[in-house]
Short mmCIF file of C-alpha atoms and ligand atoms in Angstrom, two decimals:
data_model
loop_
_atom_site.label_atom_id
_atom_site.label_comp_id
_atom_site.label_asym_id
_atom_site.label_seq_id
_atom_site.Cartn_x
_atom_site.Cartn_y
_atom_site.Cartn_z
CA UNK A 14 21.01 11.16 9.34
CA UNK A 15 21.69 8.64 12.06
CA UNK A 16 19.94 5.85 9.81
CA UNK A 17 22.56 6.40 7.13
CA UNK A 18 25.37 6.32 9.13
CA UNK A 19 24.50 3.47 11.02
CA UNK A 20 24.00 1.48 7.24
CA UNK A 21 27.07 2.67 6.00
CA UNK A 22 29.47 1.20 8.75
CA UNK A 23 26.89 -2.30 8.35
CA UNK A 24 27.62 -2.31 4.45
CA UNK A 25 31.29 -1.89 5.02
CA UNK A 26 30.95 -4.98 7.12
CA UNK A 27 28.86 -6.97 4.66
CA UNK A 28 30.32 -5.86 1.93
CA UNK A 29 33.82 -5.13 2.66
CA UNK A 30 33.70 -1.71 0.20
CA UNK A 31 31.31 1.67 0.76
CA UNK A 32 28.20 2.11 -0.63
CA UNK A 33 28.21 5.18 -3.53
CA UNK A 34 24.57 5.65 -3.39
CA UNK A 35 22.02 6.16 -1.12
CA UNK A 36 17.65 6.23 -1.55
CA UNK A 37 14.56 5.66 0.24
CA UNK A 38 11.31 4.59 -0.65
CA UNK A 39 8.04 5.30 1.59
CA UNK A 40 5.50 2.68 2.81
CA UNK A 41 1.73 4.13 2.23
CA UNK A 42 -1.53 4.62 4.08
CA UNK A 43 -4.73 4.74 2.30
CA UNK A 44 -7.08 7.13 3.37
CA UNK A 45 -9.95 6.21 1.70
CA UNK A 46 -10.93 4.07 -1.49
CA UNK A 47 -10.69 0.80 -0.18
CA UNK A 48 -10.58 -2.71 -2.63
CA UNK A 49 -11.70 0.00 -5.51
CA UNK A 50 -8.54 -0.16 -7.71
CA UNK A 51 -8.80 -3.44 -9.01
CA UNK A 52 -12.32 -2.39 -9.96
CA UNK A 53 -11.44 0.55 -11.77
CA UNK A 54 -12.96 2.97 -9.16
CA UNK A 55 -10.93 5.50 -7.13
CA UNK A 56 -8.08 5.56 -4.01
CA UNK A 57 -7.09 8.21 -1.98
CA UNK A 58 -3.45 7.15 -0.51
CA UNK A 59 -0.33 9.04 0.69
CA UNK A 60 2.86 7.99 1.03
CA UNK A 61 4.85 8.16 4.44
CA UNK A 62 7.93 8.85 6.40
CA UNK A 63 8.13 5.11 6.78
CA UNK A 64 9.78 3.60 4.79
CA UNK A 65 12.54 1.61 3.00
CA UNK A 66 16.50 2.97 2.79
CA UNK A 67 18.96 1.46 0.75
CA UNK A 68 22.68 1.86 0.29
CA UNK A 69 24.22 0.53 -3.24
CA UNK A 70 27.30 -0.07 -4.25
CA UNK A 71 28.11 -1.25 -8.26
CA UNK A 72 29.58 -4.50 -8.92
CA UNK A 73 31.06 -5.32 -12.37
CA UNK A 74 29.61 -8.91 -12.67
CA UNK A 75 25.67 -10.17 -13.16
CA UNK A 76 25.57 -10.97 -9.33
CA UNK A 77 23.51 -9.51 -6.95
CA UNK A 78 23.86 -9.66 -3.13
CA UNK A 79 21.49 -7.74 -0.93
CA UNK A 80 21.36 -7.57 2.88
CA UNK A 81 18.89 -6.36 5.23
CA UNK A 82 19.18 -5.09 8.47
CA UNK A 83 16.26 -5.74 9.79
CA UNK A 84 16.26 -9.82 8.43
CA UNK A 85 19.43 -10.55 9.97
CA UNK A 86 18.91 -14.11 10.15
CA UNK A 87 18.26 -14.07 6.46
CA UNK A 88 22.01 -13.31 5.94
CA UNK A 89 23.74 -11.88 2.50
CA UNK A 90 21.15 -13.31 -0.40
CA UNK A 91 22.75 -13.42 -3.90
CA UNK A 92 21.36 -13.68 -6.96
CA UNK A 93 21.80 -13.78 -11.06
CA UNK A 94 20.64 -10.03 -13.06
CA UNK A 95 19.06 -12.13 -15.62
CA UNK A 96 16.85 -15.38 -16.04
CA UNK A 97 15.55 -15.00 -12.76
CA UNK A 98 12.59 -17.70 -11.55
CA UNK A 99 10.52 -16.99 -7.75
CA UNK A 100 12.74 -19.21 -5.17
CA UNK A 101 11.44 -19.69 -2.36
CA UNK A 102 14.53 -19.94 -0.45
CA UNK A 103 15.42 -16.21 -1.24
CA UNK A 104 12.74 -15.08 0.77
CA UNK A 105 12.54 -11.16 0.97
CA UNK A 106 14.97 -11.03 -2.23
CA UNK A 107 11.98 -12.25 -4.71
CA UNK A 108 10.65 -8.53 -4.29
CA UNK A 109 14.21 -7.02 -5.92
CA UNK A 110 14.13 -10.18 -7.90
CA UNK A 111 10.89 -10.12 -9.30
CA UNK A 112 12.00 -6.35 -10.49
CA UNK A 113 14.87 -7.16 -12.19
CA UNK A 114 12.65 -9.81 -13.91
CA UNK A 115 9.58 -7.75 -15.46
CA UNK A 116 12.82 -4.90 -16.39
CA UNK A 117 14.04 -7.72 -18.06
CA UNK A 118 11.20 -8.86 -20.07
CA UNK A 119 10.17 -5.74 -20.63
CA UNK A 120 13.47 -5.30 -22.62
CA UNK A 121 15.49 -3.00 -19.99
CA UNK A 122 18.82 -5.67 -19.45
CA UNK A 123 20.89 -4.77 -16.40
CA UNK A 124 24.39 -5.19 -17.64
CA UNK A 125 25.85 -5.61 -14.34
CA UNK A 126 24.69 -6.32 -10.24
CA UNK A 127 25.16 -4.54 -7.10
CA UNK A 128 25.75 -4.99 -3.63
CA UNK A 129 23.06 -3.45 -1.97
CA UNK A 130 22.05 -3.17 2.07
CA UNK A 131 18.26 -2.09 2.93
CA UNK A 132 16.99 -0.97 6.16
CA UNK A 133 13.24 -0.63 6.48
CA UNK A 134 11.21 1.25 9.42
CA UNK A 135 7.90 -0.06 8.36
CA UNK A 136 6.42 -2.37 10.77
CA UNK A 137 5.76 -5.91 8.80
CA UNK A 138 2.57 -6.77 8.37
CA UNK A 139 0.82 -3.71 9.15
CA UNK A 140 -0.43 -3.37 5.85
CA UNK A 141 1.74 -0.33 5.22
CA UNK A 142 3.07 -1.35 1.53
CA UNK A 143 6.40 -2.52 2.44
CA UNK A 144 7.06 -5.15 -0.28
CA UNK A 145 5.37 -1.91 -2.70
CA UNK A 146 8.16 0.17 -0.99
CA UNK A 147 11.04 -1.97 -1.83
CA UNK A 148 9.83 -2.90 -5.42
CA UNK A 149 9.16 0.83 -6.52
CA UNK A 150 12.87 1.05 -5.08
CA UNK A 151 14.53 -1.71 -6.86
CA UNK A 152 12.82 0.05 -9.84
CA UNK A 153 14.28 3.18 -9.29
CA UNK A 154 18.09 1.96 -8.42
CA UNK A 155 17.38 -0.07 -12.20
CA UNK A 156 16.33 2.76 -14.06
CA UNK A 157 19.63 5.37 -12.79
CA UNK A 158 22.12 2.55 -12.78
CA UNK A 159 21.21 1.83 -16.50
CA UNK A 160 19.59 5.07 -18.12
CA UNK A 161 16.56 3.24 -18.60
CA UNK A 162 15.00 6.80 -18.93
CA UNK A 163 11.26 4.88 -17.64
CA UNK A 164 8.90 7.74 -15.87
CA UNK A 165 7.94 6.78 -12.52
CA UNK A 166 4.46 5.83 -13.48
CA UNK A 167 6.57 3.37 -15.89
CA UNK A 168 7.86 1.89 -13.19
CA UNK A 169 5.15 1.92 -10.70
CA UNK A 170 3.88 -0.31 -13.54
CA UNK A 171 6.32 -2.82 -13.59
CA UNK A 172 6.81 -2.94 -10.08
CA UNK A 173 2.99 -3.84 -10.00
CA UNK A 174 3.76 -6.63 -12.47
CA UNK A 175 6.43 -8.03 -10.51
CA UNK A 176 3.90 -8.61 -7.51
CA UNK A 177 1.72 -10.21 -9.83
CA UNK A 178 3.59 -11.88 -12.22
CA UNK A 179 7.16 -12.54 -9.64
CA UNK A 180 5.66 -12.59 -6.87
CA UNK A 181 1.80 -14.35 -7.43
CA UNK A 182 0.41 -11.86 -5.63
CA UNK A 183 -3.20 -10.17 -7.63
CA UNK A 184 -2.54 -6.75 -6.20
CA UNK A 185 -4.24 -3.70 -7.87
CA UNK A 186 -1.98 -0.85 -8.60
CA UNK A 187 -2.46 1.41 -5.78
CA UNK A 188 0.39 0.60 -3.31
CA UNK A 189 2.88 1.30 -6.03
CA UNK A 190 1.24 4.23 -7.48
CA UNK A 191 1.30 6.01 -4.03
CA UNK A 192 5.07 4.40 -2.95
CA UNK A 193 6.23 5.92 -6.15
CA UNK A 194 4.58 9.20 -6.78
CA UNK A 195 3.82 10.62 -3.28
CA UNK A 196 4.34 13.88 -2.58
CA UNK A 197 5.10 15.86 0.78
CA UNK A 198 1.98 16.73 2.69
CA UNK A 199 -0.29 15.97 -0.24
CA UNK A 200 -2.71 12.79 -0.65
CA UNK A 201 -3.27 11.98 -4.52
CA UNK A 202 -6.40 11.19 -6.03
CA UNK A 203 -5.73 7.96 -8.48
CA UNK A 204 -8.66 7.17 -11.12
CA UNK A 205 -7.56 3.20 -11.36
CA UNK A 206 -9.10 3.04 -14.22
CA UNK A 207 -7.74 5.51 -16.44
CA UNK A 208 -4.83 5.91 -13.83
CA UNK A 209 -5.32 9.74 -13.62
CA UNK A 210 -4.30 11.35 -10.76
CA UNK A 211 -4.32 14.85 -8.74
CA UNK A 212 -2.69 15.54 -5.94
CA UNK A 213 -4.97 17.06 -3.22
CA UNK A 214 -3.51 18.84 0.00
CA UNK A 215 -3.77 17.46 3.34
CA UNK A 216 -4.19 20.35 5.42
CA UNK A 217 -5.66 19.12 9.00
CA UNK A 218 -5.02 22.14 10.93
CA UNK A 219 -5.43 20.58 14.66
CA UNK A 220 -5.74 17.16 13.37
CA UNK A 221 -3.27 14.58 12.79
CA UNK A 222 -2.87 11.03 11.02
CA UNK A 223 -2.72 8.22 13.19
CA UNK A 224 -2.36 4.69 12.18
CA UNK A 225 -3.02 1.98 14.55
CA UNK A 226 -1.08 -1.76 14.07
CA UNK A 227 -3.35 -4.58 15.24
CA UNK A 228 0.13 -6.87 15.33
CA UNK A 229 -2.21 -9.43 14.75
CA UNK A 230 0.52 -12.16 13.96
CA UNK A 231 -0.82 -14.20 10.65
CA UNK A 232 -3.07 -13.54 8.26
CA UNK A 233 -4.93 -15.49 5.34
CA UNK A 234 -5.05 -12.34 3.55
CA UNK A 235 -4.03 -12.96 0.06
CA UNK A 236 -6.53 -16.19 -0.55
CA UNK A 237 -9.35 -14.21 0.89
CA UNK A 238 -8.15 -10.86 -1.22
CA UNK A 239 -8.40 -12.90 -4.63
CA UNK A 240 -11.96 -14.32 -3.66
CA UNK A 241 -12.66 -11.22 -3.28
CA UNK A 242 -11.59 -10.27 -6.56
CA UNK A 243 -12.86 -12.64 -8.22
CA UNK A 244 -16.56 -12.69 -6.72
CA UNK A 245 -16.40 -8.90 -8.11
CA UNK A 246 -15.18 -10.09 -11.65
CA UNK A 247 -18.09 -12.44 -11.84
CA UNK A 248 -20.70 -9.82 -10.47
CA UNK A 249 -18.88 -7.21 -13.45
CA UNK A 250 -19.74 -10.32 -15.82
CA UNK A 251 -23.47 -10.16 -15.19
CA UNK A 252 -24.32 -6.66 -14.74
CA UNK A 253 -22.61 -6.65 -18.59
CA UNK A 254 -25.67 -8.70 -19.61
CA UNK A 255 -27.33 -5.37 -19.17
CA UNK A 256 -25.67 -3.39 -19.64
CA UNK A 257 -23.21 -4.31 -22.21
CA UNK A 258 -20.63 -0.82 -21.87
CA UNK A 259 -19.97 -1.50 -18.53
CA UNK A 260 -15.99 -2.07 -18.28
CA UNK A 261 -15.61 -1.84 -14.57
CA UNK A 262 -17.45 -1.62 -11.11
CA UNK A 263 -15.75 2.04 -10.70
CA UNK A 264 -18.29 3.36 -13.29
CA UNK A 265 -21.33 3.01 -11.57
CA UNK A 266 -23.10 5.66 -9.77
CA UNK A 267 -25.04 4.24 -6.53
CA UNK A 268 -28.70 4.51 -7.71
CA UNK A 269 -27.85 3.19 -11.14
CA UNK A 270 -26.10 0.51 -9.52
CA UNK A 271 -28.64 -0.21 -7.13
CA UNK A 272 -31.67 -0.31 -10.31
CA UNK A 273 -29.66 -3.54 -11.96
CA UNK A 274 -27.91 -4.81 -8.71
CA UNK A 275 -30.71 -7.55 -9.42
CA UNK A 276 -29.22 -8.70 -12.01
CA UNK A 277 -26.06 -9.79 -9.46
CA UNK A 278 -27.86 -13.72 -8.64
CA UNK A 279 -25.41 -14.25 -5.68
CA UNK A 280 -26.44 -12.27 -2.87
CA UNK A 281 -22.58 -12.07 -1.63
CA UNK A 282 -21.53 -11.23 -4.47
CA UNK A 283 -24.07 -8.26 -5.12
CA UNK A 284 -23.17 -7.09 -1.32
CA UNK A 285 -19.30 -7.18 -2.48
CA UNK A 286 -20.18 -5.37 -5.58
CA UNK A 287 -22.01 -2.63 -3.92
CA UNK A 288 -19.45 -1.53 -1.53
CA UNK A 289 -17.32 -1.60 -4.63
CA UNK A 290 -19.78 0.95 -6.25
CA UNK A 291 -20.81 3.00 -2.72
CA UNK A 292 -16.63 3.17 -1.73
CA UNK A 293 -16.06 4.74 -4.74
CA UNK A 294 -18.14 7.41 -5.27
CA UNK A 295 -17.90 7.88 -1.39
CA UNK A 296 -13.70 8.62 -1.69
CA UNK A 297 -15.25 10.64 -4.05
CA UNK A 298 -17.34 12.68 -1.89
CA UNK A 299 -15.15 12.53 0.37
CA UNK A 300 -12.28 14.04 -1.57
CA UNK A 301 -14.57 16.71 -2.39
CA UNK A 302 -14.84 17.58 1.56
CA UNK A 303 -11.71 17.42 2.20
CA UNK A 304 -10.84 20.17 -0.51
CA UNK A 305 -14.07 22.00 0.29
CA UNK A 306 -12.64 22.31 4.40
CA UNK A 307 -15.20 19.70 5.72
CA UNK A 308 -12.62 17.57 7.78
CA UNK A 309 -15.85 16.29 9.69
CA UNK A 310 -17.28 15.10 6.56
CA UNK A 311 -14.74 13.34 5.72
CA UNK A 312 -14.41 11.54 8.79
CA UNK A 313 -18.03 10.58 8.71
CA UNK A 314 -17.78 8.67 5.28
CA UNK A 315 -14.13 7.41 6.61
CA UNK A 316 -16.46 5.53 9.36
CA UNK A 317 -18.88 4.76 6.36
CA UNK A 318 -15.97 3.30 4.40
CA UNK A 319 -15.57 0.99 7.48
CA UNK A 320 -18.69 -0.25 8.01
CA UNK A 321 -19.20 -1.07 4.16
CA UNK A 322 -15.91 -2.89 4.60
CA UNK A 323 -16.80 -4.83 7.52
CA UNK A 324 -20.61 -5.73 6.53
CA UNK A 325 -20.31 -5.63 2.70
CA UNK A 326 -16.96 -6.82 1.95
CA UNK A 327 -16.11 -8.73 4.86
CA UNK A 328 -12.11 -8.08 5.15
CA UNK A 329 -11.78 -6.89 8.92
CA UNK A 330 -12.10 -9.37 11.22
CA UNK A 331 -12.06 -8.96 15.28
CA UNK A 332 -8.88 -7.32 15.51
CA UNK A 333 -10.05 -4.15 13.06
CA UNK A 334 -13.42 -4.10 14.08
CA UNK A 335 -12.34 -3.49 17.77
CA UNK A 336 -9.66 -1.10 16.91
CA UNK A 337 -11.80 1.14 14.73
CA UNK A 338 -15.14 0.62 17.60
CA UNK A 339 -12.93 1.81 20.40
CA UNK A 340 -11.15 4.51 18.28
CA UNK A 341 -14.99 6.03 17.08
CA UNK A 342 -15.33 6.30 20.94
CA UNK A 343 -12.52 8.45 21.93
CA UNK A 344 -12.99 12.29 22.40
CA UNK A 345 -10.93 14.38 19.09
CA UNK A 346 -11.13 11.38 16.75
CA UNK A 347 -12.92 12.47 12.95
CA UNK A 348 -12.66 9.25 11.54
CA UNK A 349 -11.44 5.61 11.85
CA UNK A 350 -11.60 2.85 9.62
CA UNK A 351 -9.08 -0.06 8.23
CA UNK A 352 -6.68 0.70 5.91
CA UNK A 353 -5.33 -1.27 2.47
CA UNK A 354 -6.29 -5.24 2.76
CA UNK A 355 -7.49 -6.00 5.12
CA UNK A 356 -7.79 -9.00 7.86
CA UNK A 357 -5.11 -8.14 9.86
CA UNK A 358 -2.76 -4.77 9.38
CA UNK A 359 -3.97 -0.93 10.47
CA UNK A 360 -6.61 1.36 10.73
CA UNK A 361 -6.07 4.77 9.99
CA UNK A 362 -7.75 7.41 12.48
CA UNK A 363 -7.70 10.80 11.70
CA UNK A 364 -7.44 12.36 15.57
CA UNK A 365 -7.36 15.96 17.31
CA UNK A 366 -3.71 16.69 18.18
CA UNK A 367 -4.34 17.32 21.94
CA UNK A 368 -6.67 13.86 21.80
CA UNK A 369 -3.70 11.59 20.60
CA UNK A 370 -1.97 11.31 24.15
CA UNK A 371 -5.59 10.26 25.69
CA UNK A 372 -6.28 8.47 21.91
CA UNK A 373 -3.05 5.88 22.40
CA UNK A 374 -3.89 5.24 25.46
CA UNK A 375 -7.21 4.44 25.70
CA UNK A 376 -7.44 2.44 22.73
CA UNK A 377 -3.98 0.31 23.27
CA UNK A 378 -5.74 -0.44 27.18
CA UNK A 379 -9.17 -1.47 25.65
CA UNK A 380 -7.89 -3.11 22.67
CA UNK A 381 -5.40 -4.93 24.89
CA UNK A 382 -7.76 -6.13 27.10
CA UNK A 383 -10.60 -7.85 24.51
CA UNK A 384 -7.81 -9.12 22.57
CA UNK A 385 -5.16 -10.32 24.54
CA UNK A 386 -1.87 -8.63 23.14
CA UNK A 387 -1.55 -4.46 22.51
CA UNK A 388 -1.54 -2.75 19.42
CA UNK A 389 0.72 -0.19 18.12
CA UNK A 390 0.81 3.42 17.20
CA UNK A 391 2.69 5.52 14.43
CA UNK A 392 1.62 9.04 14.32
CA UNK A 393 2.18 9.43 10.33
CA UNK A 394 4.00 12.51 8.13
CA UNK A 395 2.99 12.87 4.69
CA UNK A 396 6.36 12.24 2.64
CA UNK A 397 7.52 12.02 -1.28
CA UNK A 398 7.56 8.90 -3.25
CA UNK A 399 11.00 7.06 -3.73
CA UNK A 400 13.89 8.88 -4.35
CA UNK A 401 18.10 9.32 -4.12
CA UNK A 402 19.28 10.47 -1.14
CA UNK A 403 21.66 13.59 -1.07
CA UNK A 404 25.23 12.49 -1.04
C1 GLA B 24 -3.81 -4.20 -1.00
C2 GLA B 24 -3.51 -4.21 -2.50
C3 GLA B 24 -4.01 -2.93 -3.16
C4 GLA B 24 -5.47 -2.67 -2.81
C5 GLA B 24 -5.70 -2.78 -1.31
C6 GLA B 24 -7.15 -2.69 -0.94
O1 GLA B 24 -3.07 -3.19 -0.37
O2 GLA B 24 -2.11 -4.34 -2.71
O3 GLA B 24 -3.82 -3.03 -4.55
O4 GLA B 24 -6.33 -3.52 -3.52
O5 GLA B 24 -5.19 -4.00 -0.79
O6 GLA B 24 -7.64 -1.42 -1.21
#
């Protein structure tokens, strides 16, 4: 693979040895079940071809140095394998570090570092799981070098933690879950509440999986994403008062929810809870279509999805909204709606193979034009979670 060849001869100049060891780790794209895992409803994500590679090398003392390709500027960033605190200054390294962190407290001591080179094809900022991507593979580069013997839904876990925890970001668990335990061609089915899970087959026939990048260059995404949170916690709190065996928003049907939505005093906040209630039993449904042949169906409640997200929840923003308006208008598109945060990042479109020509077109020229600056296009594959690469 050219990739690997192309990291190999920049770890030998890093590093001054060769890597042993070579894995990858995908970025995701959720197809629907959106801002339902941290209320114990549903997601339907896949992991992609996009991803994160890394090339490791042992070392026999606690250091760490890691180097990526694609943050140049960042140079060779070195670090301790134990008593680790967030630095600031190590920028992208707090992901790895925050890993090697929650192993640690969680009683799995690394007993030596590693030189280790990453190379990542997922955009930044598109809201394609890239930080999920490299923790899941930090997790899994722990757990061989040290016979750790942790599942992967172990360490989906504790890569969670170190966003949370490491990193101070309140993510739920379903970038991790899907980064880790993909699988080729399949989307999985995660109950975020129990954290059951199926895999379900994404057969599309004519149809492919195209996610759009707004590029939309900052984005106050994590403040908003905890208010969001938050306002949902506190609408959980007083639907309790009624009904006291209510553990989370997932539980709730839509007419059950709708009799004691009353109860909710903020209007916002009942308006966030219900899309938390309506996306979930629509991935639901929509899951259900999928497997029952119904692409169209599913498209339909992929649009719903949006429009709950957009007038209920309130996490697109111009940039979406314009991408996923132009994108219901194009001849051979089923469905379009924003995928994973929010704010900024991609839309997912699921579009006729002979439209996508016409589909990239059209929507980068109209997009372009009300915004000012073009979006991007990655026509996705359907890949496994992380794993070791051949030798
Ligand atoms: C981000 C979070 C996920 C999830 C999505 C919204 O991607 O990391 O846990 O909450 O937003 O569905």
């Amino acid at each position: 693979m050219e990739i690997l060849e192309q990291m190999k001869k920049e770890f030998t100049k890093q590093f001054g040895e060769k890597a042993t060891r070579s894995y990858f780790s995908p970025g995701r794209v959720n197809l629907i079940g959106e801002h339902t895992d941290y209320n114990g409803g549903h997601v339907f994500p896949c992991a992609i071809s996009l991803g994160t590679y890394a090339l490791v090398a042992d070392r026999e003392d606690m250091t760490t140095r890691m180097y990526s390709m694609n943050l140049a500027d960042k140079g060779i960033i070195e670090f301790p394998m134990t008593g680790l605190a967030y630095d600031a200054a190590k920028n992208w390294a707090n992901y790895p570090m925050g890993v090697v962190d929650v192993f640690e407290k969680a009683g799995h001591k690394a007993t030596h570092g590693f030189d280790i080179l990453i190379y990542g094809t997922l955009p930044a900022g598109a809201g394609l799981s890239s930080s999920a991507s490299l923790e899941v593979l930090t997790s899994v580069i722990l757990n061989e070098a040290f016979d750790f013997k942790l599942d992967m839904i172990e360490m989906v876990k504790l890569s969670q933690k170190a966003e949370n925890q490491f990193v101070g970001v309140n993510c739920g668990i379903m970038d991790q879950f899907a980064v880790g335990m993909g699988k080729k061609d399949c989307a999985i089915l995660l109950d975020c509440n129990t954290l059951s899970y199926r895999y379900s087959k994404i057969a599309l026939k004519d149809a492919s999986i195209v996610i759009t990048n707004t590029n939309k260059p900052h984005s106050l995404a994590s403040s908003a994403y905890n208010v969001r949170r938050a306002q949902c916690e506190h609408a959980l709190n007083e639907l309790k008062e009624v009904k006291p065996d209510l553990t989370a928003l997932g539980e709730l049907g839509n007419d059950e929810f709708n009799q004691i939505a009353g109860h909710i005093e903020e209007v916002l906040e009942r308006h966030r809870a219900r899309h938390a209630v309506y996306e979930n039993n629509r991935t639901l449904a929509a899951v259900k279509a999928l497997e029952n042949d119904d692409v169209k169906e599913f498209g339909c409640l992929m649009n719903e999805s949006h429009f709950s997200l957009r007038d209920d929840y309130e996490v697109t923003g111009k940039e979406l909204d314009t991408l996923a308006e132009i994108a219901w208008q194009q001849e051979g598109v089923i469905g379009s709606r924003m995928t994973g945060a929010g704010f900024g990042g991609s839309t997912v479109s699921l579009v006729k193979n002979d439209a996508i020509e016409a589909f990239k077109k059209n929507v980068g020229e109209a997009y372009t034009k009300k915004i000012g600056y073009a979006p991007s296009f990655v026509v996705a594959s359907i890949a496994d979670g992380t794993h070791r690469l051949a030798d």
